[in-house]
Every structure is written in structure tokens, then in C-alpha cells.
Amino acid sequence: MAVIVKYIVVRNGEEKMTFATKKEADAYDKMLDIADNLFEFLESSKIKLSENQLEDISLLLAENKDKLMSILRGLKPKKKAAKKPEQKEGTPKKAKTQKNN
């Protein structure tokens, strides 16, 4: 028989997510705390949004807090780097041509 330890994040009596490590569960719980605080902040603003919209925006911002912190510090968000196309093995590289004077 195997013993499996699971870490369950519970909010208001409702199971939100199950994790294999305490570190992952703590990180998720912290993200939910941030989302709750953002929800309250947005709810008290002059912008009128539905509860679902407030929840979605709060979770989006909390899940992307590292990117958001950079943006709030005035840095441009990093763009995804485009992958360079790989050269096929059978295709020879172009030889540089030299100008003859």
C-alpha cells in the first residue's frame, strides 16, 4: 500500500485545488490572497464591472503578478522571442561571395 500526501487549498469551505507539494499549495494560496485583495481594490473603484468580470480580472492580474510588477515599475513587457528556423541537415550554408575589384 502506498501513502500519498496531498495538499488541498480550501477557501470558504470550498476545495480550490490539490497539489503534490506544500510549496505549490502555498504559492497558489498566496495567489488567491492577492486576487482577493485586487478584487476589493477594483470593486471600490469608479469602474463598474460585474462580479464575474472583477473575479476574472483579479485572477488574471494575480496569476501574472511578476509581469505586472515590471509594467508598474515602468518597464516594457518582454515580448515572446521568435524562434529561429532550424536549418535542415542536407541544405548547405550559403557561401559568402567576395567582390572582385
Coordinates of C-alpha atoms in Angstrom, one line a residue:
M1 CA 0.0 0.0 0.0
A2 CA 1.3 3.5 -0.9
V3 CA 0.8 6.6 1.2
I4 CA 0.2 9.7 -0.8
V5 CA 0.4 13.1 0.7
K6 CA -1.8 15.8 -0.9
Y7 CA -2.1 19.5 -0.1
I8 CA -5.5 20.9 -0.7
V9 CA -6.2 24.6 -0.9
V10 CA -9.5 25.4 0.7
R11 CA -11.3 28.8 0.5
N12 CA -14.5 29.5 2.3
G13 CA -15.1 25.8 2.9
E14 CA -14.6 25.0 -0.8
E15 CA -11.7 23.0 -2.2
K16 CA -10.0 25.0 -4.8
M17 CA -7.0 22.9 -5.9
T18 CA -4.9 19.9 -4.9
F19 CA -1.1 19.9 -5.0
A20 CA 1.6 17.3 -4.5
T21 CA 3.9 19.7 -2.7
K22 CA 3.4 22.2 0.1
K23 CA 5.4 24.8 -1.8
E24 CA 3.0 24.7 -4.7
A25 CA 0.0 24.8 -2.4
D26 CA 1.4 27.8 -0.5
A27 CA 2.1 29.7 -3.8
Y28 CA -1.4 29.1 -5.0
D29 CA -2.9 30.2 -1.7
K30 CA -0.8 33.3 -1.8
M31 CA -2.0 34.0 -5.4
L32 CA -5.6 33.7 -4.2
D33 CA -4.9 36.2 -1.4
I34 CA -3.6 38.6 -3.9
A35 CA -6.6 38.1 -6.2
D36 CA -8.9 38.7 -3.2
N37 CA -7.1 42.0 -2.4
L38 CA -7.3 43.0 -6.1
F39 CA -11.0 42.2 -6.2
E40 CA -11.6 44.5 -3.3
F41 CA -9.5 47.2 -4.8
L42 CA -11.3 47.0 -8.2
E43 CA -14.7 46.7 -6.6
S44 CA -14.1 50.0 -4.7
S45 CA -13.1 51.8 -7.9
K46 CA -15.3 54.0 -10.0
I47 CA -15.3 51.4 -12.8
K48 CA -18.5 49.4 -12.8
L49 CA -17.9 45.8 -13.6
S50 CA -19.9 42.6 -12.9
E51 CA -18.8 40.3 -10.1
N52 CA -17.6 37.8 -12.7
Q53 CA -15.6 40.4 -14.5
L54 CA -14.0 41.6 -11.3
E55 CA -13.1 38.0 -10.4
D56 CA -11.6 37.3 -13.8
I57 CA -9.6 40.4 -13.9
S58 CA -8.4 39.9 -10.3
L59 CA -7.2 36.3 -11.0
L60 CA -5.6 37.4 -14.3
L61 CA -3.6 40.1 -12.5
A62 CA -2.7 37.8 -9.6
E63 CA -1.6 35.0 -11.9
N64 CA 0.7 37.4 -13.8
K65 CA 1.9 39.4 -10.9
D66 CA 5.6 39.3 -11.9
K67 CA 4.9 40.7 -15.4
L68 CA 2.5 43.2 -13.8
M69 CA 5.1 44.4 -11.3
S70 CA 7.5 45.1 -14.2
I71 CA 4.9 47.1 -16.0
L72 CA 4.0 49.1 -12.9
R73 CA 7.7 49.9 -12.5
G74 CA 7.6 51.5 -15.9
L75 CA 9.3 48.7 -17.8
K76 CA 8.1 47.4 -21.1
P77 CA 6.7 43.9 -21.0
K78 CA 9.0 41.3 -22.6
K79 CA 7.8 40.1 -25.9
K80 CA 8.0 36.4 -26.7
A81 CA 11.2 35.6 -28.6
A82 CA 10.6 34.4 -32.1
K83 CA 12.2 31.0 -32.7
K84 CA 14.9 31.0 -35.4
P85 CA 14.0 28.5 -38.2
E86 CA 16.3 25.5 -37.9
Q87 CA 18.4 24.7 -41.0
K88 CA 17.9 21.3 -42.5
E89 CA 20.9 19.0 -42.4
G90 CA 21.0 18.4 -46.2
T91 CA 21.0 22.1 -47.0
P92 CA 24.4 23.7 -47.3
K93 CA 25.0 27.1 -45.8
K94 CA 25.3 29.9 -48.3
A95 CA 28.9 30.8 -49.1
K96 CA 29.8 34.4 -48.8
T97 CA 30.7 35.9 -52.1
Q98 CA 33.6 38.2 -52.4
K99 CA 33.7 41.3 -54.6
N100 CA 36.4 41.2 -57.3
N101 CA 37.9 44.7 -58.0

